[in-house]
Coordinates of C-alpha atoms in Angstrom, one line a residue:
Chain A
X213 CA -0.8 -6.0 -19.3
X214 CA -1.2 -2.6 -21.0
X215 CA -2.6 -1.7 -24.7
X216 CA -0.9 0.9 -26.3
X217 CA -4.0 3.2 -26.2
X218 CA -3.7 3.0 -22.5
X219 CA -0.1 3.3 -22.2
X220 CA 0.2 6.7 -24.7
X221 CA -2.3 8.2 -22.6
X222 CA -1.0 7.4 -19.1
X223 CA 2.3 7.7 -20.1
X224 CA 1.9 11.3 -21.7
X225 CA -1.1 12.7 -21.2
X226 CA -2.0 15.8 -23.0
X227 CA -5.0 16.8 -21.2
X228 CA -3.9 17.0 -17.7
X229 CA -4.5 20.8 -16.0
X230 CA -7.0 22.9 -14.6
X231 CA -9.2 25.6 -16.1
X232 CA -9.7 29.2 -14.5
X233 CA -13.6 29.2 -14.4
X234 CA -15.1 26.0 -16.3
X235 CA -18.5 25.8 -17.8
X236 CA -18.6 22.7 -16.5
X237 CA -16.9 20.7 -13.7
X238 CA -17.2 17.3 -11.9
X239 CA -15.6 15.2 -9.9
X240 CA -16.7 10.8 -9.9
X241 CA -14.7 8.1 -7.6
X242 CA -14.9 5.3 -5.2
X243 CA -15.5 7.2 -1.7
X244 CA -13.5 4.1 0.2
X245 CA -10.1 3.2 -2.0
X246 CA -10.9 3.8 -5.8
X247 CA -10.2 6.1 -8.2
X248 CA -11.0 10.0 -8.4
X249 CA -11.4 11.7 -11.6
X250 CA -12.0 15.6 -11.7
X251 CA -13.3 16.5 -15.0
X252 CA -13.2 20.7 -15.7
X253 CA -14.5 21.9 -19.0
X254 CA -15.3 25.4 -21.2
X255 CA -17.4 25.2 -23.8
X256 CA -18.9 28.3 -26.0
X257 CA -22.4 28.2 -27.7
X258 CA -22.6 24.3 -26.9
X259 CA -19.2 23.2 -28.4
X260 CA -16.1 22.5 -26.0
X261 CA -13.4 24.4 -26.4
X262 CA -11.0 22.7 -24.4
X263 CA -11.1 19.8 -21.3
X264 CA -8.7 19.2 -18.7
X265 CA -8.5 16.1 -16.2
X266 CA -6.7 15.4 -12.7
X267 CA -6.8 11.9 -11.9
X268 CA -5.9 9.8 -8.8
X269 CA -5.4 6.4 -9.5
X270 CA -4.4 3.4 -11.5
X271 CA -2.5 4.0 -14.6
X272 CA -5.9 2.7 -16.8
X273 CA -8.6 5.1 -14.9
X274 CA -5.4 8.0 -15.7
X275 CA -5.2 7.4 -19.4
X276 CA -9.3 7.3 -19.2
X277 CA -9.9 10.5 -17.8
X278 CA -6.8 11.6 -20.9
X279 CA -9.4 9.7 -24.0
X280 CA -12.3 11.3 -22.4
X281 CA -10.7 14.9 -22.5
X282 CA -8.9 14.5 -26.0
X283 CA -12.6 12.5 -27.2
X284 CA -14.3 16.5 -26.0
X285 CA -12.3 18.9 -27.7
X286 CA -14.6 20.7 -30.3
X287 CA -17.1 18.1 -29.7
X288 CA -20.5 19.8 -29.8
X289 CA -21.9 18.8 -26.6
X290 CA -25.5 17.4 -28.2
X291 CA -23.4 14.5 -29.5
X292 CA -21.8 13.2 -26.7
X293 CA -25.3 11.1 -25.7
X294 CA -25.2 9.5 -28.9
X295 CA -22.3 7.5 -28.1
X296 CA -23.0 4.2 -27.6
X297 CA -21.9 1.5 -24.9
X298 CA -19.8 0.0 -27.6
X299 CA -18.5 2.9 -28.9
X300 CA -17.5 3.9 -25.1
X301 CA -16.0 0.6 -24.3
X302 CA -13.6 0.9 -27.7
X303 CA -12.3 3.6 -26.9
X304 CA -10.0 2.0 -24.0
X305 CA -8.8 -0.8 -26.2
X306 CA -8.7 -4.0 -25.3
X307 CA -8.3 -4.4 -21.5
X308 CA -7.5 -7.0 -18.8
X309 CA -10.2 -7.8 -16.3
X310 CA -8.5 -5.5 -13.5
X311 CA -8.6 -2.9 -15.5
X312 CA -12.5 -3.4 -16.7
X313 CA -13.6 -1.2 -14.4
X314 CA -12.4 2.0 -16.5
X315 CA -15.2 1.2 -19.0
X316 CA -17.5 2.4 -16.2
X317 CA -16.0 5.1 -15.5
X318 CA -15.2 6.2 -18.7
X319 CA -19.2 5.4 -19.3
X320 CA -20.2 7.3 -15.8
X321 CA -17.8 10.6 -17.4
X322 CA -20.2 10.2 -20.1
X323 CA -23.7 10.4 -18.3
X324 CA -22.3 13.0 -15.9
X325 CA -21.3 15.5 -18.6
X326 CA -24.9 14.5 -20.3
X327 CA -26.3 15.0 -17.3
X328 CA -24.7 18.7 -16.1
X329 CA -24.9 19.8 -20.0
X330 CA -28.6 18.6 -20.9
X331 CA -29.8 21.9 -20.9
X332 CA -27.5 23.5 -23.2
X333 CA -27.7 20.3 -25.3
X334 CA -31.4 20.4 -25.8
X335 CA -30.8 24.7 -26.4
X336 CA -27.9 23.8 -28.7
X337 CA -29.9 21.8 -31.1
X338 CA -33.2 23.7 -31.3
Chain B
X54 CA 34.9 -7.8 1.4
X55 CA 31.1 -6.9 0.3
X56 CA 32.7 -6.0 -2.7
X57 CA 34.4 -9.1 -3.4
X58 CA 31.3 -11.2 -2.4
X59 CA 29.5 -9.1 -4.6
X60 CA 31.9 -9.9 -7.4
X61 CA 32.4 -13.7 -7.1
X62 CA 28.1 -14.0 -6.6
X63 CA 28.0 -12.0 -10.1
X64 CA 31.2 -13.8 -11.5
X65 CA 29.2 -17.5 -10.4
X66 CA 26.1 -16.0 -12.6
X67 CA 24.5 -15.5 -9.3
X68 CA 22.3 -12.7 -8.5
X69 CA 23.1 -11.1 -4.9
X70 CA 19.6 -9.5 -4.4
X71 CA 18.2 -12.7 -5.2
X72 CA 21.2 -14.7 -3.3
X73 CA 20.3 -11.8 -0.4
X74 CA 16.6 -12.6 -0.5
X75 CA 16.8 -16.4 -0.1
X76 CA 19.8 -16.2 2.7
X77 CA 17.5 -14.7 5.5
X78 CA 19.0 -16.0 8.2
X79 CA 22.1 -15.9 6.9
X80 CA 21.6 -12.2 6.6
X81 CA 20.2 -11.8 10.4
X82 CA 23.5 -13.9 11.5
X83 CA 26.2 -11.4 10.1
X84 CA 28.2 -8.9 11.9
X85 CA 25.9 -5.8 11.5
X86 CA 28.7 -4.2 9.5
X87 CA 29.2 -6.6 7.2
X88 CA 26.2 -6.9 6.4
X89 CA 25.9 -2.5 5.9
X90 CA 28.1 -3.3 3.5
X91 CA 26.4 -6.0 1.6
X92 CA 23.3 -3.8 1.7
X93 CA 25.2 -1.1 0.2
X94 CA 26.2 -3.2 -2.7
X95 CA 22.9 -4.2 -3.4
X96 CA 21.6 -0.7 -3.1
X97 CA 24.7 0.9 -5.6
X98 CA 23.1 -1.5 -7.9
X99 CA 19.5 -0.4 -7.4
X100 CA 20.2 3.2 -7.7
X101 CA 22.4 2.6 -11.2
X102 CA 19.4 1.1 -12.7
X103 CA 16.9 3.7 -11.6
X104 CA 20.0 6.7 -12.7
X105 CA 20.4 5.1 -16.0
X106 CA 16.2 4.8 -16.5
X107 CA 14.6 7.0 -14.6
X108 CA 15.2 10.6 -16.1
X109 CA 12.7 12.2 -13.6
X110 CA 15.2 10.8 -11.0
X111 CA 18.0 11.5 -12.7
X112 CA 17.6 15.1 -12.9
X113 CA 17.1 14.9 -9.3
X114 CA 20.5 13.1 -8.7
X115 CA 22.0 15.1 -11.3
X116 CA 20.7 18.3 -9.5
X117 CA 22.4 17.3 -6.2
X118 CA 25.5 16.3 -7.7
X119 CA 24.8 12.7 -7.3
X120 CA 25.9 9.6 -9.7
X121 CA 26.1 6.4 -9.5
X122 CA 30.1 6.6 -8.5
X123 CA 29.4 8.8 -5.3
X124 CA 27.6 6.0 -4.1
X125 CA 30.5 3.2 -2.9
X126 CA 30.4 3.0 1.0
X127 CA 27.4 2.9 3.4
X128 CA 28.1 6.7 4.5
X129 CA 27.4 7.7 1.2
X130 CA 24.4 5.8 1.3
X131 CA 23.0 9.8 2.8
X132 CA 23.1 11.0 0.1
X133 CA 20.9 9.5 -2.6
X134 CA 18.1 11.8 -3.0
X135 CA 14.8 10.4 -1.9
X136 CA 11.5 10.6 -3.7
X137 CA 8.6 12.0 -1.4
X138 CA 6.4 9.4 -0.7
X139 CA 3.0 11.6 -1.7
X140 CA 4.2 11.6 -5.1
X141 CA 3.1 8.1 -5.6
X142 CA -0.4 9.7 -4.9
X143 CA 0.4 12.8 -7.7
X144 CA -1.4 13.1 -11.2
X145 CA 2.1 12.3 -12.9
X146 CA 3.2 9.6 -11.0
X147 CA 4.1 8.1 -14.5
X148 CA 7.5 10.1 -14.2
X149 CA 8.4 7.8 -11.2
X150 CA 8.8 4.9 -13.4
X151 CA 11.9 3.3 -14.3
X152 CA 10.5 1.0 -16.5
X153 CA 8.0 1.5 -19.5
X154 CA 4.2 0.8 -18.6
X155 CA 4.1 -2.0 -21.1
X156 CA 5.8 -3.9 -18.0
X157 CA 4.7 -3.3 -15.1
X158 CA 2.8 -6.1 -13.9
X159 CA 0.8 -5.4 -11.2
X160 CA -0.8 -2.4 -9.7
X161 CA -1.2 -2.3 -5.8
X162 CA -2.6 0.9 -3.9
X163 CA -3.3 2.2 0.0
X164 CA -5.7 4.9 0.5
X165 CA -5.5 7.1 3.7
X166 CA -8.3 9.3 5.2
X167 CA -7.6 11.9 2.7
X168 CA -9.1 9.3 0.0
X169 CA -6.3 10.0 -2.3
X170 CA -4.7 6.7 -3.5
X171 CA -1.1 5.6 -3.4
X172 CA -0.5 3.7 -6.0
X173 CA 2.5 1.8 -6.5
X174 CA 3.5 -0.1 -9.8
X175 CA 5.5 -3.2 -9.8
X176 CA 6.9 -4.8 -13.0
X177 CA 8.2 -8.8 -12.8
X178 CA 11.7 -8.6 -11.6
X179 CA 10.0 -6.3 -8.7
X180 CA 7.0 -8.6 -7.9
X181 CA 9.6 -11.9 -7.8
X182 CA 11.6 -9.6 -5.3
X183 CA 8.6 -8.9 -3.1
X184 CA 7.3 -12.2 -3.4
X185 CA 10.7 -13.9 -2.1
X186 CA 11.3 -11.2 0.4
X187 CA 8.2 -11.1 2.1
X188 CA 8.0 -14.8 2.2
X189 CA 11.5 -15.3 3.8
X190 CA 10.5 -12.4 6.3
X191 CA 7.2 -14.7 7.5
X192 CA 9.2 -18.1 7.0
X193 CA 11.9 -16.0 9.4
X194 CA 9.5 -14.5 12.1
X195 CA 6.5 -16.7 12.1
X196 CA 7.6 -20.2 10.9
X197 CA 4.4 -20.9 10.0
X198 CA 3.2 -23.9 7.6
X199 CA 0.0 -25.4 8.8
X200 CA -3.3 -24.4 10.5
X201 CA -6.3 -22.2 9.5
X202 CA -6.2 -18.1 9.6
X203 CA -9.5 -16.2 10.6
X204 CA -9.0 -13.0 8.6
X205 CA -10.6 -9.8 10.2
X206 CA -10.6 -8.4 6.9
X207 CA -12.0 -8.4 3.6
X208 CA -10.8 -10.7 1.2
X209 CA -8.7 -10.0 -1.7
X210 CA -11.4 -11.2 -4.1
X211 CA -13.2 -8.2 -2.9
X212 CA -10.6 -5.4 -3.4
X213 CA -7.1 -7.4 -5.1
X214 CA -5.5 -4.2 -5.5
X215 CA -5.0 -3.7 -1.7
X216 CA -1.4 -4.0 -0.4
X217 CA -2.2 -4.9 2.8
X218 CA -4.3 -7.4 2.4
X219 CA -2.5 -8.8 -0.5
X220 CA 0.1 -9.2 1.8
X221 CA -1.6 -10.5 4.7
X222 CA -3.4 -12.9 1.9
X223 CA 0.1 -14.0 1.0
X224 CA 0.0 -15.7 4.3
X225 CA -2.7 -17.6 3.4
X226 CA -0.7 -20.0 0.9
X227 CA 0.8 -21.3 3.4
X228 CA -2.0 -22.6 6.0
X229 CA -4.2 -25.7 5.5
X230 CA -7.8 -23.3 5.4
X231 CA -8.7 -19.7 5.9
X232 CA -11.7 -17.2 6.2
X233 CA -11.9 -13.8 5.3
X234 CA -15.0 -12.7 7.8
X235 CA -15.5 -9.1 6.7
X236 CA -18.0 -9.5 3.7
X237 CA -20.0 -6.8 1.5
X238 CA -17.9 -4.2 4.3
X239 CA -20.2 -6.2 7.1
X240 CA -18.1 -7.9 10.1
X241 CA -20.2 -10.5 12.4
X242 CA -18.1 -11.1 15.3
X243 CA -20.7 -13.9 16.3
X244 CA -19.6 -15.4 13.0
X245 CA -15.9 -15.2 13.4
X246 CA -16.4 -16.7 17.1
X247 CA -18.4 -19.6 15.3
X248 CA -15.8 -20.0 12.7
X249 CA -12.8 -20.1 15.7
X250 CA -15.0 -22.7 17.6
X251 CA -15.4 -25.2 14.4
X252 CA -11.6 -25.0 14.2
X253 CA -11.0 -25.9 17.6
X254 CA -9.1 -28.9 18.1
X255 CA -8.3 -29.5 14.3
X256 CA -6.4 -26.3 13.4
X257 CA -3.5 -24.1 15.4
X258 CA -6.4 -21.0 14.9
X259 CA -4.3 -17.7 13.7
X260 CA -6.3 -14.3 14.1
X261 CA -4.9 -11.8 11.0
X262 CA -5.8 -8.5 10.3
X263 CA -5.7 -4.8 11.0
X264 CA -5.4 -3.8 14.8
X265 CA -8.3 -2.0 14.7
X266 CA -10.3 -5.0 13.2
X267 CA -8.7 -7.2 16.0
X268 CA -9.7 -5.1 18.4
X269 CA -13.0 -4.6 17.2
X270 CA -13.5 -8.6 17.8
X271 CA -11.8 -8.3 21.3
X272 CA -14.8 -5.7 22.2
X273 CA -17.0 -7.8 21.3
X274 CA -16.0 -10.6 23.5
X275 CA -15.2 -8.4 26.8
X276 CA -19.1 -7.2 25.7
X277 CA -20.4 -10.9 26.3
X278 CA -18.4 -11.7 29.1
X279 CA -16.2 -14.6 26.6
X280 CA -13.1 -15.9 26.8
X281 CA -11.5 -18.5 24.3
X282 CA -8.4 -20.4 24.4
X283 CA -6.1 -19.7 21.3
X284 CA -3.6 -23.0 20.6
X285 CA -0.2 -22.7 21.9
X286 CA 1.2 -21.9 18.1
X287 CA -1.5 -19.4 17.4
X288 CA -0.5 -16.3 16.6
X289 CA -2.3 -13.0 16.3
X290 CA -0.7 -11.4 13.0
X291 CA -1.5 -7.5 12.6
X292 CA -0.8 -5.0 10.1
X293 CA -2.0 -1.7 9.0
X294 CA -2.1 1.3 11.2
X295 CA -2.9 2.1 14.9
X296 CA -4.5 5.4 14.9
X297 CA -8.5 5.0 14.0
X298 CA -10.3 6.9 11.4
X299 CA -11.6 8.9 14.5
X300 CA -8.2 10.1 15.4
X301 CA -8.1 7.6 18.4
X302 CA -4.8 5.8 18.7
X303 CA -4.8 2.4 19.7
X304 CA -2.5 1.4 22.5
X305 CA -0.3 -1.7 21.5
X306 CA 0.2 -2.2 25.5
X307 CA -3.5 -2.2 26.3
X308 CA -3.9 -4.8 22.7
X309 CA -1.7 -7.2 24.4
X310 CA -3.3 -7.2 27.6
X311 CA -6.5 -8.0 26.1
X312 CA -5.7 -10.3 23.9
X313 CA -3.6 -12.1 26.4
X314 CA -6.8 -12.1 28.7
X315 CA -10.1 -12.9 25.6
X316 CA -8.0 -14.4 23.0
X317 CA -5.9 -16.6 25.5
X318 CA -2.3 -16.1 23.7
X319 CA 1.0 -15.3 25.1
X320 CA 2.4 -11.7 24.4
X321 CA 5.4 -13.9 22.5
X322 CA 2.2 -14.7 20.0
X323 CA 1.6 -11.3 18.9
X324 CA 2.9 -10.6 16.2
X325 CA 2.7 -6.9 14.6
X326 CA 4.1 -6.2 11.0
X327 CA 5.1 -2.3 9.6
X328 CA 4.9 -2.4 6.3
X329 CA 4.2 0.2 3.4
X330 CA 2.6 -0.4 0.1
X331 CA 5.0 2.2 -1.9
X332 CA 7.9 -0.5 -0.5
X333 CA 8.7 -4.1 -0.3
X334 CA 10.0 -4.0 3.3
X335 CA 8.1 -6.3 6.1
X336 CA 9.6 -5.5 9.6
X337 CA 8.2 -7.9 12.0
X338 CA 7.7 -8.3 15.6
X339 CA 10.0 -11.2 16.8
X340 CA 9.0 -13.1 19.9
X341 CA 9.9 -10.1 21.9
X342 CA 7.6 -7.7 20.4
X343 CA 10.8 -5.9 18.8
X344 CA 10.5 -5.2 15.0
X345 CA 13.0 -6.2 12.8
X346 CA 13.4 -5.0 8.8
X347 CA 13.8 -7.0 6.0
X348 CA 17.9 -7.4 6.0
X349 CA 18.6 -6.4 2.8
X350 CA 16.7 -3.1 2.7
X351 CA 18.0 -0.4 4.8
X352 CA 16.1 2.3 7.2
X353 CA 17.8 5.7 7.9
X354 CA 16.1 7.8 9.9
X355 CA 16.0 11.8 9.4
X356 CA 16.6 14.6 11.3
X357 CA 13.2 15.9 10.1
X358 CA 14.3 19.2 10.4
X359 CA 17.4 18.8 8.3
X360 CA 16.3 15.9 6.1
X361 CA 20.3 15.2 4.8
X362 CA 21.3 14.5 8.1
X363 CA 21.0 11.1 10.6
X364 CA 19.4 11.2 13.9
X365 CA 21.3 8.8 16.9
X366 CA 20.6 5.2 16.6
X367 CA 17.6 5.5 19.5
X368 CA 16.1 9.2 18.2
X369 CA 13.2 9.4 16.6
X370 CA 13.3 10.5 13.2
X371 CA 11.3 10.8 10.0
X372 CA 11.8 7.6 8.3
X373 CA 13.7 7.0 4.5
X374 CA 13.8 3.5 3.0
X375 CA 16.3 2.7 0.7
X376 CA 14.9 -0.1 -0.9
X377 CA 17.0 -2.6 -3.5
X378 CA 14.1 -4.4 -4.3
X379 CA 12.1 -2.2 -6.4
X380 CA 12.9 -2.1 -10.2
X381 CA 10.1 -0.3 -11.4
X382 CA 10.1 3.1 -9.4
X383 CA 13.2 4.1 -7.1
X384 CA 13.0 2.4 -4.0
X385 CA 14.1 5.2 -2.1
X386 CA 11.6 7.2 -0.2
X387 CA 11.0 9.5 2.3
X388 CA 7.8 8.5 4.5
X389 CA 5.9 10.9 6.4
X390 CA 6.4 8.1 9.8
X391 CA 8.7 8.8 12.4
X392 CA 10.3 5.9 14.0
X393 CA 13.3 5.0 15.9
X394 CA 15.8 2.5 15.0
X395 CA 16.7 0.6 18.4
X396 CA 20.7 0.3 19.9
X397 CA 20.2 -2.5 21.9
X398 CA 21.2 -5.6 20.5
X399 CA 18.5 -8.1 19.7
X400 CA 17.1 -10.3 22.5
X401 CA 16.6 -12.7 19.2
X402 CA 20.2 -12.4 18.4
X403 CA 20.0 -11.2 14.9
X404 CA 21.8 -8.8 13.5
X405 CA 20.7 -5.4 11.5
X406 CA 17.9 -3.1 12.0
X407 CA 15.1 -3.1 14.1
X408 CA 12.8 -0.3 14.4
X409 CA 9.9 1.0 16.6
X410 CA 7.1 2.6 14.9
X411 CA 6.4 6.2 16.9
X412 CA 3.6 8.0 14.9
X413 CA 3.0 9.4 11.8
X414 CA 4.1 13.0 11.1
X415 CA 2.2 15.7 12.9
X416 CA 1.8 17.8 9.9
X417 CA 1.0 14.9 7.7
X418 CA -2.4 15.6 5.2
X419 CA -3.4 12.0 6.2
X420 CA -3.1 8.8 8.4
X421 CA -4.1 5.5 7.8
X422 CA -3.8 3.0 5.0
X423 CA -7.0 1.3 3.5
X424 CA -8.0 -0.3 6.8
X425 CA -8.8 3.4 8.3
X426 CA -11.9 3.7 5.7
X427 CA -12.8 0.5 6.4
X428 CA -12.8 1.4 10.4
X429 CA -14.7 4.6 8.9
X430 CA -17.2 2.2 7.4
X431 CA -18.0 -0.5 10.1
X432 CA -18.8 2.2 12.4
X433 CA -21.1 4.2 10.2
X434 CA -23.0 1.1 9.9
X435 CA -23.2 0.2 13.2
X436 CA -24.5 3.7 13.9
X437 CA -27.1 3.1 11.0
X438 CA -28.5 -0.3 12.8
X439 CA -28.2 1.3 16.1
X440 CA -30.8 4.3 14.8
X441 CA -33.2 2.0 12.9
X442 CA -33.0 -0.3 15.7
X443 CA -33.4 2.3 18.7
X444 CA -37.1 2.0 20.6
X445 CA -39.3 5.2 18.9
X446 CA -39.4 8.4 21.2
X447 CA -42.9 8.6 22.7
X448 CA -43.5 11.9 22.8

């Protein structure tokens, strides 16, 4: 049912924690009975220095919120919007089609951290 | 003599769980020690796997003083240490497995007004357990094989990882047609009256779904003034919690009446099911209204104040499952309900445990399963209609 990408990061996931003031921090879910995803980052001079995750939720959306974290660190922020769908949806592995729905959040942890970092992005790379 | 039935099931190449879960009323027709003891046997074996697997729960037993040897008579049975149930809802729930991700097989979660999900993982062995148990329970209770179920609920194809309606859907397998009339989070009650009315006369018409969903129709029809006729094998089939989103508990009492006086059913047809998704248990109303649990799982219910210790058979007590069934994560668990397990012997004449449901926890973070957010739903939308429809102010 699993892939391995999916079970290494559920099963040990390096990037679970918290982070004393955060350059950036959001929180996505399903309001009625999904999955919650808190997403706290610090970055210096537009490159992350480190990403932490909690998670609520099925073992796939657990080990997404991991591949997102461990995909940030030293990632200068102005690149993350040039990853493509594709490139988003490999990421995961292959999946089943309950566990599909992680591709969209992994893709709405994308467009959220676009989103909240555009303007140091846009600084960051003039 | 558990042990020795124990032995010569094992010896035959028998399994006793599985010889448990297809001997029902077998089970129910035992003297109530004999069959502590078989239970005990069958939970000695669940809680050797789980020692041997699970080295989160391991340390936990180990840290008590607890092995699989201190575990051989149903006193003992005390002593297991239990695994809180909001830790099916932490980040690291991972640790609770027994088994390796690569196979579990199913995932199943309930979500409570807090909106923090308790998810529960399920490999094979502990899906062919539920599967056989929960069957056996509605074979046992509701005898039911024919008819069409009008499900006050959404289906499964719109949220499959529910437990509760994955179990109430289970039900659905075994009746000639069904409807699931809560669509898109949108309940019509004019449609589910429709939908009972075309059945009339060609189906014995079941109503299933959460209380509050239930209820929700039955308001409906005291609104218009309607009373139908349910079919002498109907039966109204409820599960999920009795306390609304708004904090408003529903009475049980007052249910009955009205569903004895719109839906036209005897209080023998309603038929109430406690159940949690982090378990495999059903207990389920018999004819009386009195709740009996699966036979081969076993309630003990807590002093809440001094969790290692019993209350009276009769006290109310905060409830711990030992559970057999469950391979994949120790099936032992301390819920945040407080029931009471009830002394008198069964107007059924079964054996074992039956249990009355009393409220959850006061100092509990949440209430509810998934049904609550759907109450939480319905009734935001209604308000939505009711303001769009509303005649404009004239100043």
């Amino acid at each position: 049912m699993y892939n391995d990408i999916i079970i290494d990061n559920f099963s040990d996931p390096a990037h679970v924690g918290d982070i004393d003031g955060p350059e950036y921090q959001y929180e996505i879910g399903n309001p009625v009975c999904g999955d919650r995803i808190r997403i706290q980052i610090s970055a210096t001079g537009g490159r992350v220095d480190s990403a932490r995750f909690r998670a609520w939720g099925c073992a796939t959306s657990v080990a997404t919120a991991n591949i997102f974290c461990a995909s940030l660190e030293r990632l200068v922020l102005a690149r993350l919007g040039e990853r493509s769908d594709s490139e988003i949806e490999a990421m995961l592995g292959e999946l089943e089609p309950s566990q599909y729905h992680c591709v969209e959040i992994l893709q709405q942890l994308h467009r959220r951290l676009v989103d909240l970092a555009g303007e140091d992005c846009r600084e960051a790379t003039t | 003599m558990s042990t020795q039935l124990h032995s010569l099931l094992k010896n035959s190449g028998l399994d006793p769980l599985k010889v448990a879960l297809s001997s029902v009323p077998e089970l129910f027709s035992m003297p109530d020690e004999k069959l502590l003891e078989f239970k005990t046997g069958l939970i000695h074996e669940a809680f050797s796997h789980h020692y041997a697997n699970n080295p989160f729960f391991r340390s936990a037993c180990d840290g008590k003083g607890v092995t699989p040897d201190s575990i051989s008579t149903p006193a003992d049975l005390v002593k297991i240490p239990l695994i809180p149930i909001e830790l099916f809802k932490s980040n690291d729930s991972h640790k609770l497995l027994s088994i390796s991700l690569r196979d579990v097989e199913l995932e199943m979660r309930s979500t409570g007004t807090s909106g923090i999900p308790s998810v529960s993982r399920r490999c094979a062995k502990t899906i062919d357990n539920a599967v056989l148990g929960i069957y056996a329970m509605y074979r046992e209770f509701l005898k039911i094989s024919k008819g069409a179920g009008l499900y006050l609920c959404p289906s499964t194809e719109e949220i499959p990882e529910m437990g509760m309606i994955k179990a109430l859907n289970m039900l659905a397998g075994l009746l000639d047609t069904h409807r699931f009339m809560v669509r898109q989070e949108s309940f019509k009650p004019e449609e589910a009256l429709a939908q009972l009315e075309e059945w009339n006369q060609k189906f014995n018409r079941h109503l299933i779904g959460p209380p509050f969903l239930i209820n929700r129709f039955i308001s409906y029809l005291k609104a218009t003034d309607t009373r139908i006729k349910l079919d002498k094998n109907s039966y109204i089939i409820t599960l999920g919690g009795w306390k609304r989103f708004s904090g408003q508990m529903l009475s049980r009492a007052e249910f009955n009446r009205e569903c004895v006086e719109y839906l036209g059913v005897e209080e023998s047809q309603i038929r109430d099911i406690y159940a949690l998704v982090e378990s495999n248990v059903v207990a389920i109303d018999d004819e009386h209204g009195v709740k009996h649990v699966s036979p081969f799982i076993h309630f003990s219910v807590r002093d809440p104040k001094q969790l290692d210790r019993e209350v009276e058979p009769g006290e109310t007590g905060q409830l711990a499952i030992l559970d057999p069934l469950a391979r994949s994560t120790p099936g032992f668990m301390l819920t945040e309900d407080l029931v009471r397990l009830l002394p008198e012997p069964s107007r059924s004449g079964r054996s074992g445990q039956r249990m009355q449901y009393v409220m959850r926890l006061p100092e509990s973070k949440e209430f509810g399963c998934c049904a609550v957010n759907l109450d939480k739903r319905l009734e935001d939308l209604d308000a939505e209609q009711a303001a769009s429809g509303s005649c404009p102010v004239v100043a």
